[in-house]
Amino acid sequence: MKIRKGLYIQWNKEIFKIIDFLHVKPGKGYAFIRTKLKNLVTGHVLENKFSSKHKLKKVNIEFHSYRYLYKGRGIFYFMNDSTYDQIQIEERLINNINIEFLKKGMKIPIFFHVKSEKERIFLFLKMPTTVILKVVHTESVRKGDTINNNNKIVVLETGTRLLGPSFIKTGEFLKINTKNRSYIERVRK
């Protein structure tokens, strides 16, 4: 198999994408390939050397746009936007994102490891880095408390609770960073 950028490989029971590579032929010893690999599930990047004798296993990866429908008894339900097929994913398998920001109707790319025409294994889903959600509840603030720039607990439409500025009111829309669970700004809709 010829190594190239963008190729998906299975190594150490995990799936990686080759970001960069370099063939190295030292004066002494065997030739090797220096690679930069990105773990598809965790996103971690690492460097590794493969000898010319090493056999790498190519992996077929596909992803499709799905719409989040609902959650019931620890299972998330999604519908493919183009084929309208529905899939179920157990909550324990979704470990790479803050699923608490999933909103009904939200489009999410879902990645699969394709072993054969009939066998596809769920790998991960990719949450957007920011989402806009409505505030359904927040504590009222007394006049003058907003000057101190205190934070207060804000409850979003997904049921998620997080800290937001004291000037936020119920019914407003907030832009949220899903990676670090933080408030970015108010949004007008």
JSON list of C-alpha atoms in Angstrom, two decimals:
[
{"chain": "A", "resi": 1, "resn": "MET", "atom": "CA", "xyz": [0.00, 0.00, 0.00]},
{"chain": "A", "resi": 2, "resn": "LYS", "atom": "CA", "xyz": [1.29, 3.43, -0.95]},
{"chain": "A", "resi": 3, "resn": "ILE", "atom": "CA", "xyz": [1.34, 5.98, 1.87]},
{"chain": "A", "resi": 4, "resn": "ARG", "atom": "CA", "xyz": [-0.23, 9.35, 1.08]},
{"chain": "A", "resi": 5, "resn": "LYS", "atom": "CA", "xyz": [-1.76, 12.31, 2.90]},
{"chain": "A", "resi": 6, "resn": "GLY", "atom": "CA", "xyz": [-5.39, 11.85, 3.84]},
{"chain": "A", "resi": 7, "resn": "LEU", "atom": "CA", "xyz": [-5.17, 8.04, 3.99]},
{"chain": "A", "resi": 8, "resn": "TYR", "atom": "CA", "xyz": [-6.95, 6.34, 6.92]},
{"chain": "A", "resi": 9, "resn": "ILE", "atom": "CA", "xyz": [-5.08, 3.49, 8.60]},
{"chain": "A", "resi": 10, "resn": "GLN", "atom": "CA", "xyz": [-5.63, 1.15, 11.52]},
{"chain": "A", "resi": 11, "resn": "TRP", "atom": "CA", "xyz": [-2.72, 1.01, 13.93]},
{"chain": "A", "resi": 12, "resn": "ASN", "atom": "CA", "xyz": [-2.64, -0.21, 17.55]},
{"chain": "A", "resi": 13, "resn": "LYS", "atom": "CA", "xyz": [-6.39, -1.00, 17.31]},
{"chain": "A", "resi": 14, "resn": "GLU", "atom": "CA", "xyz": [-7.19, 2.67, 16.62]},
{"chain": "A", "resi": 15, "resn": "ILE", "atom": "CA", "xyz": [-7.94, 4.56, 13.42]},
{"chain": "A", "resi": 16, "resn": "PHE", "atom": "CA", "xyz": [-5.66, 7.38, 12.29]},
{"chain": "A", "resi": 17, "resn": "LYS", "atom": "CA", "xyz": [-5.54, 9.80, 9.39]},
{"chain": "A", "resi": 18, "resn": "ILE", "atom": "CA", "xyz": [-2.12, 10.45, 7.84]},
{"chain": "A", "resi": 19, "resn": "ILE", "atom": "CA", "xyz": [-1.57, 14.19, 7.98]},
{"chain": "A", "resi": 20, "resn": "ASP", "atom": "CA", "xyz": [2.01, 14.23, 6.73]},
{"chain": "A", "resi": 21, "resn": "PHE", "atom": "CA", "xyz": [4.76, 11.75, 5.84]},
{"chain": "A", "resi": 22, "resn": "LEU", "atom": "CA", "xyz": [8.38, 11.63, 4.71]},
{"chain": "A", "resi": 23, "resn": "HIS", "atom": "CA", "xyz": [10.40, 8.73, 3.24]},
{"chain": "A", "resi": 24, "resn": "VAL", "atom": "CA", "xyz": [13.79, 8.56, 4.97]},
{"chain": "A", "resi": 25, "resn": "LYS", "atom": "CA", "xyz": [16.78, 6.56, 3.64]},
{"chain": "A", "resi": 26, "resn": "PRO", "atom": "CA", "xyz": [19.58, 6.76, 6.22]},
{"chain": "A", "resi": 27, "resn": "GLY", "atom": "CA", "xyz": [23.18, 5.90, 5.28]},
{"chain": "A", "resi": 28, "resn": "LYS", "atom": "CA", "xyz": [23.10, 2.88, 7.57]},
{"chain": "A", "resi": 29, "resn": "GLY", "atom": "CA", "xyz": [20.12, 0.69, 8.39]},
{"chain": "A", "resi": 30, "resn": "TYR", "atom": "CA", "xyz": [16.75, 0.26, 6.79]},
{"chain": "A", "resi": 31, "resn": "ALA", "atom": "CA", "xyz": [14.64, 2.93, 5.14]},
{"chain": "A", "resi": 32, "resn": "PHE", "atom": "CA", "xyz": [11.60, 4.12, 7.06]},
{"chain": "A", "resi": 33, "resn": "ILE", "atom": "CA", "xyz": [8.64, 6.44, 6.77]},
{"chain": "A", "resi": 34, "resn": "ARG", "atom": "CA", "xyz": [8.22, 9.24, 9.29]},
{"chain": "A", "resi": 35, "resn": "THR", "atom": "CA", "xyz": [4.52, 10.03, 9.68]},
{"chain": "A", "resi": 36, "resn": "LYS", "atom": "CA", "xyz": [2.31, 12.51, 11.48]},
{"chain": "A", "resi": 37, "resn": "LEU", "atom": "CA", "xyz": [-0.94, 10.79, 12.46]},
{"chain": "A", "resi": 38, "resn": "LYS", "atom": "CA", "xyz": [-4.21, 12.20, 13.78]},
{"chain": "A", "resi": 39, "resn": "ASN", "atom": "CA", "xyz": [-6.40, 9.95, 15.89]},
{"chain": "A", "resi": 40, "resn": "LEU", "atom": "CA", "xyz": [-9.84, 10.09, 14.31]},
{"chain": "A", "resi": 41, "resn": "VAL", "atom": "CA", "xyz": [-11.77, 9.74, 17.56]},
{"chain": "A", "resi": 42, "resn": "THR", "atom": "CA", "xyz": [-9.72, 11.76, 20.07]},
{"chain": "A", "resi": 43, "resn": "GLY", "atom": "CA", "xyz": [-8.16, 14.26, 17.64]},
{"chain": "A", "resi": 44, "resn": "HIS", "atom": "CA", "xyz": [-4.69, 13.82, 19.17]},
{"chain": "A", "resi": 45, "resn": "VAL", "atom": "CA", "xyz": [-1.76, 14.17, 16.77]},
{"chain": "A", "resi": 46, "resn": "LEU", "atom": "CA", "xyz": [1.34, 12.01, 17.14]},
{"chain": "A", "resi": 47, "resn": "GLU", "atom": "CA", "xyz": [4.46, 11.24, 15.17]},
{"chain": "A", "resi": 48, "resn": "ASN", "atom": "CA", "xyz": [5.51, 7.69, 14.37]},
{"chain": "A", "resi": 49, "resn": "LYS", "atom": "CA", "xyz": [8.11, 5.88, 12.27]},
{"chain": "A", "resi": 50, "resn": "PHE", "atom": "CA", "xyz": [7.17, 2.85, 10.20]},
{"chain": "A", "resi": 51, "resn": "SER", "atom": "CA", "xyz": [9.86, 0.61, 8.74]},
{"chain": "A", "resi": 52, "resn": "SER", "atom": "CA", "xyz": [9.66, -0.24, 5.06]},
{"chain": "A", "resi": 53, "resn": "LYS", "atom": "CA", "xyz": [8.79, -3.82, 6.10]},
{"chain": "A", "resi": 54, "resn": "HIS", "atom": "CA", "xyz": [5.79, -2.71, 8.17]},
{"chain": "A", "resi": 55, "resn": "LYS", "atom": "CA", "xyz": [2.40, -3.54, 6.66]},
{"chain": "A", "resi": 56, "resn": "LEU", "atom": "CA", "xyz": [-0.24, -0.88, 7.28]},
{"chain": "A", "resi": 57, "resn": "LYS", "atom": "CA", "xyz": [-3.93, -1.69, 7.09]},
{"chain": "A", "resi": 58, "resn": "LYS", "atom": "CA", "xyz": [-6.01, 0.78, 5.07]},
{"chain": "A", "resi": 59, "resn": "VAL", "atom": "CA", "xyz": [-9.41, 1.63, 6.54]},
{"chain": "A", "resi": 60, "resn": "ASN", "atom": "CA", "xyz": [-12.47, 2.89, 4.67]},
{"chain": "A", "resi": 61, "resn": "ILE", "atom": "CA", "xyz": [-14.14, 5.78, 6.46]},
{"chain": "A", "resi": 62, "resn": "GLU", "atom": "CA", "xyz": [-17.36, 7.45, 5.41]},
{"chain": "A", "resi": 63, "resn": "PHE", "atom": "CA", "xyz": [-19.44, 10.16, 6.98]},
{"chain": "A", "resi": 64, "resn": "HIS", "atom": "CA", "xyz": [-22.93, 11.45, 6.36]},
{"chain": "A", "resi": 65, "resn": "SER", "atom": "CA", "xyz": [-24.98, 14.38, 7.60]},
{"chain": "A", "resi": 66, "resn": "TYR", "atom": "CA", "xyz": [-27.55, 13.28, 10.16]},
{"chain": "A", "resi": 67, "resn": "ARG", "atom": "CA", "xyz": [-30.27, 15.21, 11.97]},
{"chain": "A", "resi": 68, "resn": "TYR", "atom": "CA", "xyz": [-30.62, 14.67, 15.73]},
{"chain": "A", "resi": 69, "resn": "LEU", "atom": "CA", "xyz": [-34.17, 13.50, 16.52]},
{"chain": "A", "resi": 70, "resn": "TYR", "atom": "CA", "xyz": [-34.40, 12.59, 20.22]},
{"chain": "A", "resi": 71, "resn": "LYS", "atom": "CA", "xyz": [-32.94, 10.61, 23.13]},
{"chain": "A", "resi": 72, "resn": "GLY", "atom": "CA", "xyz": [-34.70, 7.75, 24.89]},
{"chain": "A", "resi": 73, "resn": "ARG", "atom": "CA", "xyz": [-33.38, 5.33, 27.54]},
{"chain": "A", "resi": 74, "resn": "GLY", "atom": "CA", "xyz": [-29.70, 6.02, 26.90]},
{"chain": "A", "resi": 75, "resn": "ILE", "atom": "CA", "xyz": [-30.02, 5.82, 23.11]},
{"chain": "A", "resi": 76, "resn": "PHE", "atom": "CA", "xyz": [-29.73, 8.73, 20.68]},
{"chain": "A", "resi": 77, "resn": "TYR", "atom": "CA", "xyz": [-31.79, 8.65, 17.48]},
{"chain": "A", "resi": 78, "resn": "PHE", "atom": "CA", "xyz": [-30.58, 10.29, 14.25]},
{"chain": "A", "resi": 79, "resn": "MET", "atom": "CA", "xyz": [-31.97, 10.51, 10.71]},
{"chain": "A", "resi": 80, "resn": "ASN", "atom": "CA", "xyz": [-29.88, 10.63, 7.52]},
{"chain": "A", "resi": 81, "resn": "ASP", "atom": "CA", "xyz": [-30.63, 13.89, 5.67]},
{"chain": "A", "resi": 82, "resn": "SER", "atom": "CA", "xyz": [-30.49, 12.37, 2.20]},
{"chain": "A", "resi": 83, "resn": "THR", "atom": "CA", "xyz": [-31.89, 8.82, 2.60]},
{"chain": "A", "resi": 84, "resn": "TYR", "atom": "CA", "xyz": [-34.15, 9.42, 5.64]},
{"chain": "A", "resi": 85, "resn": "ASP", "atom": "CA", "xyz": [-32.79, 6.22, 7.23]},
{"chain": "A", "resi": 86, "resn": "GLN", "atom": "CA", "xyz": [-32.74, 6.32, 11.02]},
{"chain": "A", "resi": 87, "resn": "ILE", "atom": "CA", "xyz": [-29.93, 5.05, 13.21]},
{"chain": "A", "resi": 88, "resn": "GLN", "atom": "CA", "xyz": [-29.60, 4.52, 16.94]},
{"chain": "A", "resi": 89, "resn": "ILE", "atom": "CA", "xyz": [-26.40, 5.18, 18.88]},
{"chain": "A", "resi": 90, "resn": "GLU", "atom": "CA", "xyz": [-25.94, 4.22, 22.52]},
{"chain": "A", "resi": 91, "resn": "GLU", "atom": "CA", "xyz": [-24.94, 7.05, 24.82]},
{"chain": "A", "resi": 92, "resn": "ARG", "atom": "CA", "xyz": [-21.90, 5.12, 26.11]},
{"chain": "A", "resi": 93, "resn": "LEU", "atom": "CA", "xyz": [-20.45, 5.08, 22.56]},
{"chain": "A", "resi": 94, "resn": "ILE", "atom": "CA", "xyz": [-20.57, 8.86, 22.24]},
{"chain": "A", "resi": 95, "resn": "ASN", "atom": "CA", "xyz": [-17.58, 9.84, 24.32]},
{"chain": "A", "resi": 96, "resn": "ASN", "atom": "CA", "xyz": [-15.75, 12.47, 22.31]},
{"chain": "A", "resi": 97, "resn": "ILE", "atom": "CA", "xyz": [-18.13, 15.44, 22.61]},
{"chain": "A", "resi": 98, "resn": "ASN", "atom": "CA", "xyz": [-20.33, 17.41, 24.95]},
{"chain": "A", "resi": 99, "resn": "ILE", "atom": "CA", "xyz": [-23.60, 15.74, 23.99]},
{"chain": "A", "resi": 100, "resn": "GLU", "atom": "CA", "xyz": [-25.45, 18.00, 26.41]},
{"chain": "A", "resi": 101, "resn": "PHE", "atom": "CA", "xyz": [-25.54, 20.66, 23.67]},
{"chain": "A", "resi": 102, "resn": "LEU", "atom": "CA", "xyz": [-27.36, 18.42, 21.14]},
{"chain": "A", "resi": 103, "resn": "LYS", "atom": "CA", "xyz": [-30.57, 20.19, 20.12]},
{"chain": "A", "resi": 104, "resn": "LYS", "atom": "CA", "xyz": [-33.46, 18.51, 18.30]},
{"chain": "A", "resi": 105, "resn": "GLY", "atom": "CA", "xyz": [-33.15, 19.09, 14.55]},
{"chain": "A", "resi": 106, "resn": "MET", "atom": "CA", "xyz": [-29.42, 19.88, 14.71]},
{"chain": "A", "resi": 107, "resn": "LYS", "atom": "CA", "xyz": [-27.32, 18.60, 11.77]},
{"chain": "A", "resi": 108, "resn": "ILE", "atom": "CA", "xyz": [-24.36, 16.48, 12.84]},
{"chain": "A", "resi": 109, "resn": "PRO", "atom": "CA", "xyz": [-21.75, 14.65, 10.69]},
{"chain": "A", "resi": 110, "resn": "ILE", "atom": "CA", "xyz": [-21.47, 11.01, 11.83]},
{"chain": "A", "resi": 111, "resn": "PHE", "atom": "CA", "xyz": [-18.39, 8.95, 10.91]},
{"chain": "A", "resi": 112, "resn": "PHE", "atom": "CA", "xyz": [-18.38, 5.19, 10.26]},
{"chain": "A", "resi": 113, "resn": "HIS", "atom": "CA", "xyz": [-15.72, 2.53, 9.70]},
{"chain": "A", "resi": 114, "resn": "VAL", "atom": "CA", "xyz": [-16.88, 0.61, 6.63]},
{"chain": "A", "resi": 115, "resn": "LYS", "atom": "CA", "xyz": [-15.80, -3.02, 6.93]},
{"chain": "A", "resi": 116, "resn": "SER", "atom": "CA", "xyz": [-17.99, -4.34, 4.11]},
{"chain": "A", "resi": 117, "resn": "GLU", "atom": "CA", "xyz": [-20.97, -3.25, 2.06]},
{"chain": "A", "resi": 118, "resn": "LYS", "atom": "CA", "xyz": [-23.34, -4.33, 4.83]},
{"chain": "A", "resi": 119, "resn": "GLU", "atom": "CA", "xyz": [-21.19, -3.73, 7.94]},
{"chain": "A", "resi": 120, "resn": "ARG", "atom": "CA", "xyz": [-20.60, -0.18, 9.15]},
{"chain": "A", "resi": 121, "resn": "ILE", "atom": "CA", "xyz": [-19.30, 0.52, 12.64]},
{"chain": "A", "resi": 122, "resn": "PHE", "atom": "CA", "xyz": [-20.02, 3.84, 14.35]},
{"chain": "A", "resi": 123, "resn": "LEU", "atom": "CA", "xyz": [-16.83, 5.75, 15.19]},
{"chain": "A", "resi": 124, "resn": "PHE", "atom": "CA", "xyz": [-17.84, 9.19, 16.37]},
{"chain": "A", "resi": 125, "resn": "LEU", "atom": "CA", "xyz": [-19.98, 12.21, 15.68]},
{"chain": "A", "resi": 126, "resn": "LYS", "atom": "CA", "xyz": [-18.61, 15.69, 15.26]},
{"chain": "A", "resi": 127, "resn": "MET", "atom": "CA", "xyz": [-20.29, 18.43, 17.26]},
{"chain": "A", "resi": 128, "resn": "PRO", "atom": "CA", "xyz": [-20.03, 21.99, 15.91]},
{"chain": "A", "resi": 129, "resn": "THR", "atom": "CA", "xyz": [-17.55, 24.13, 17.86]},
{"chain": "A", "resi": 130, "resn": "THR", "atom": "CA", "xyz": [-20.29, 26.66, 18.60]},
{"chain": "A", "resi": 131, "resn": "VAL", "atom": "CA", "xyz": [-24.06, 26.39, 18.97]},
{"chain": "A", "resi": 132, "resn": "ILE", "atom": "CA", "xyz": [-26.82, 28.93, 19.51]},
{"chain": "A", "resi": 133, "resn": "LEU", "atom": "CA", "xyz": [-29.27, 27.98, 22.24]},
{"chain": "A", "resi": 134, "resn": "LYS", "atom": "CA", "xyz": [-32.18, 29.70, 23.97]},
{"chain": "A", "resi": 135, "resn": "VAL", "atom": "CA", "xyz": [-32.10, 30.51, 27.70]},
{"chain": "A", "resi": 136, "resn": "VAL", "atom": "CA", "xyz": [-35.13, 28.89, 29.36]},
{"chain": "A", "resi": 137, "resn": "HIS", "atom": "CA", "xyz": [-34.36, 29.91, 32.94]},
{"chain": "A", "resi": 138, "resn": "THR", "atom": "CA", "xyz": [-31.99, 32.16, 34.82]},
{"chain": "A", "resi": 139, "resn": "GLU", "atom": "CA", "xyz": [-31.94, 33.81, 38.22]},
{"chain": "A", "resi": 140, "resn": "SER", "atom": "CA", "xyz": [-33.13, 37.39, 38.42]},
{"chain": "A", "resi": 141, "resn": "VAL", "atom": "CA", "xyz": [-30.52, 39.97, 39.35]},
{"chain": "A", "resi": 142, "resn": "ARG", "atom": "CA", "xyz": [-31.07, 42.99, 41.56]},
{"chain": "A", "resi": 143, "resn": "LYS", "atom": "CA", "xyz": [-30.36, 46.43, 40.18]},
{"chain": "A", "resi": 144, "resn": "GLY", "atom": "CA", "xyz": [-26.70, 47.29, 40.66]},
{"chain": "A", "resi": 145, "resn": "ASP", "atom": "CA", "xyz": [-25.49, 43.65, 40.78]},
{"chain": "A", "resi": 146, "resn": "THR", "atom": "CA", "xyz": [-24.62, 43.77, 37.06]},
{"chain": "A", "resi": 147, "resn": "ILE", "atom": "CA", "xyz": [-21.92, 46.35, 37.77]},
{"chain": "A", "resi": 148, "resn": "ASN", "atom": "CA", "xyz": [-19.87, 43.80, 39.75]},
{"chain": "A", "resi": 149, "resn": "ASN", "atom": "CA", "xyz": [-19.76, 41.57, 36.63]},
{"chain": "A", "resi": 150, "resn": "ASN", "atom": "CA", "xyz": [-20.82, 38.47, 38.59]},
{"chain": "A", "resi": 151, "resn": "ASN", "atom": "CA", "xyz": [-21.70, 35.28, 36.77]},
{"chain": "A", "resi": 152, "resn": "LYS", "atom": "CA", "xyz": [-24.90, 33.35, 37.35]},
{"chain": "A", "resi": 153, "resn": "ILE", "atom": "CA", "xyz": [-26.28, 29.95, 36.40]},
{"chain": "A", "resi": 154, "resn": "VAL", "atom": "CA", "xyz": [-28.10, 29.87, 33.06]},
{"chain": "A", "resi": 155, "resn": "VAL", "atom": "CA", "xyz": [-30.32, 26.93, 31.99]},
{"chain": "A", "resi": 156, "resn": "LEU", "atom": "CA", "xyz": [-30.42, 26.34, 28.23]},
{"chain": "A", "resi": 157, "resn": "GLU", "atom": "CA", "xyz": [-33.16, 24.73, 26.11]},
{"chain": "A", "resi": 158, "resn": "THR", "atom": "CA", "xyz": [-31.26, 21.42, 26.10]},
{"chain": "A", "resi": 159, "resn": "GLY", "atom": "CA", "xyz": [-31.37, 21.34, 29.93]},
{"chain": "A", "resi": 160, "resn": "THR", "atom": "CA", "xyz": [-27.68, 22.19, 30.20]},
{"chain": "A", "resi": 161, "resn": "ARG", "atom": "CA", "xyz": [-26.63, 24.46, 33.05]},
{"chain": "A", "resi": 162, "resn": "LEU", "atom": "CA", "xyz": [-23.62, 26.73, 32.73]},
{"chain": "A", "resi": 163, "resn": "LEU", "atom": "CA", "xyz": [-22.25, 30.02, 33.98]},
{"chain": "A", "resi": 164, "resn": "GLY", "atom": "CA", "xyz": [-23.12, 33.18, 32.08]},
{"chain": "A", "resi": 165, "resn": "PRO", "atom": "CA", "xyz": [-22.90, 36.91, 32.69]},
{"chain": "A", "resi": 166, "resn": "SER", "atom": "CA", "xyz": [-25.40, 38.43, 35.13]},
{"chain": "A", "resi": 167, "resn": "PHE", "atom": "CA", "xyz": [-27.08, 40.54, 32.40]},
{"chain": "A", "resi": 168, "resn": "ILE", "atom": "CA", "xyz": [-28.48, 37.48, 30.56]},
{"chain": "A", "resi": 169, "resn": "LYS", "atom": "CA", "xyz": [-32.28, 37.17, 30.69]},
{"chain": "A", "resi": 170, "resn": "THR", "atom": "CA", "xyz": [-34.72, 34.31, 30.07]},
{"chain": "A", "resi": 171, "resn": "GLY", "atom": "CA", "xyz": [-35.71, 34.07, 26.39]},
{"chain": "A", "resi": 172, "resn": "GLU", "atom": "CA", "xyz": [-32.41, 35.37, 24.99]},
{"chain": "A", "resi": 173, "resn": "PHE", "atom": "CA", "xyz": [-30.23, 33.34, 22.63]},
{"chain": "A", "resi": 174, "resn": "LEU", "atom": "CA", "xyz": [-26.61, 32.61, 23.50]},
{"chain": "A", "resi": 175, "resn": "LYS", "atom": "CA", "xyz": [-23.67, 31.47, 21.41]},
{"chain": "A", "resi": 176, "resn": "ILE", "atom": "CA", "xyz": [-21.90, 28.69, 23.31]},
{"chain": "A", "resi": 177, "resn": "ASN", "atom": "CA", "xyz": [-18.44, 27.14, 22.83]},
{"chain": "A", "resi": 178, "resn": "THR", "atom": "CA", "xyz": [-19.13, 23.37, 22.98]},
{"chain": "A", "resi": 179, "resn": "LYS", "atom": "CA", "xyz": [-15.51, 22.34, 23.57]},
{"chain": "A", "resi": 180, "resn": "ASN", "atom": "CA", "xyz": [-14.97, 24.22, 26.84]},
{"chain": "A", "resi": 181, "resn": "ARG", "atom": "CA", "xyz": [-18.65, 24.70, 27.78]},
{"chain": "A", "resi": 182, "resn": "SER", "atom": "CA", "xyz": [-18.45, 28.47, 27.89]},
{"chain": "A", "resi": 183, "resn": "TYR", "atom": "CA", "xyz": [-20.56, 31.50, 27.01]},
{"chain": "A", "resi": 184, "resn": "ILE", "atom": "CA", "xyz": [-19.31, 33.50, 23.99]},
{"chain": "A", "resi": 185, "resn": "GLU", "atom": "CA", "xyz": [-21.95, 36.16, 23.31]},
{"chain": "A", "resi": 186, "resn": "ARG", "atom": "CA", "xyz": [-25.64, 37.04, 23.09]},
{"chain": "A", "resi": 187, "resn": "VAL", "atom": "CA", "xyz": [-27.22, 36.57, 19.66]},
{"chain": "A", "resi": 188, "resn": "ARG", "atom": "CA", "xyz": [-30.26, 38.33, 18.24]},
{"chain": "A", "resi": 189, "resn": "LYS", "atom": "CA", "xyz": [-32.72, 36.11, 16.38]}
]
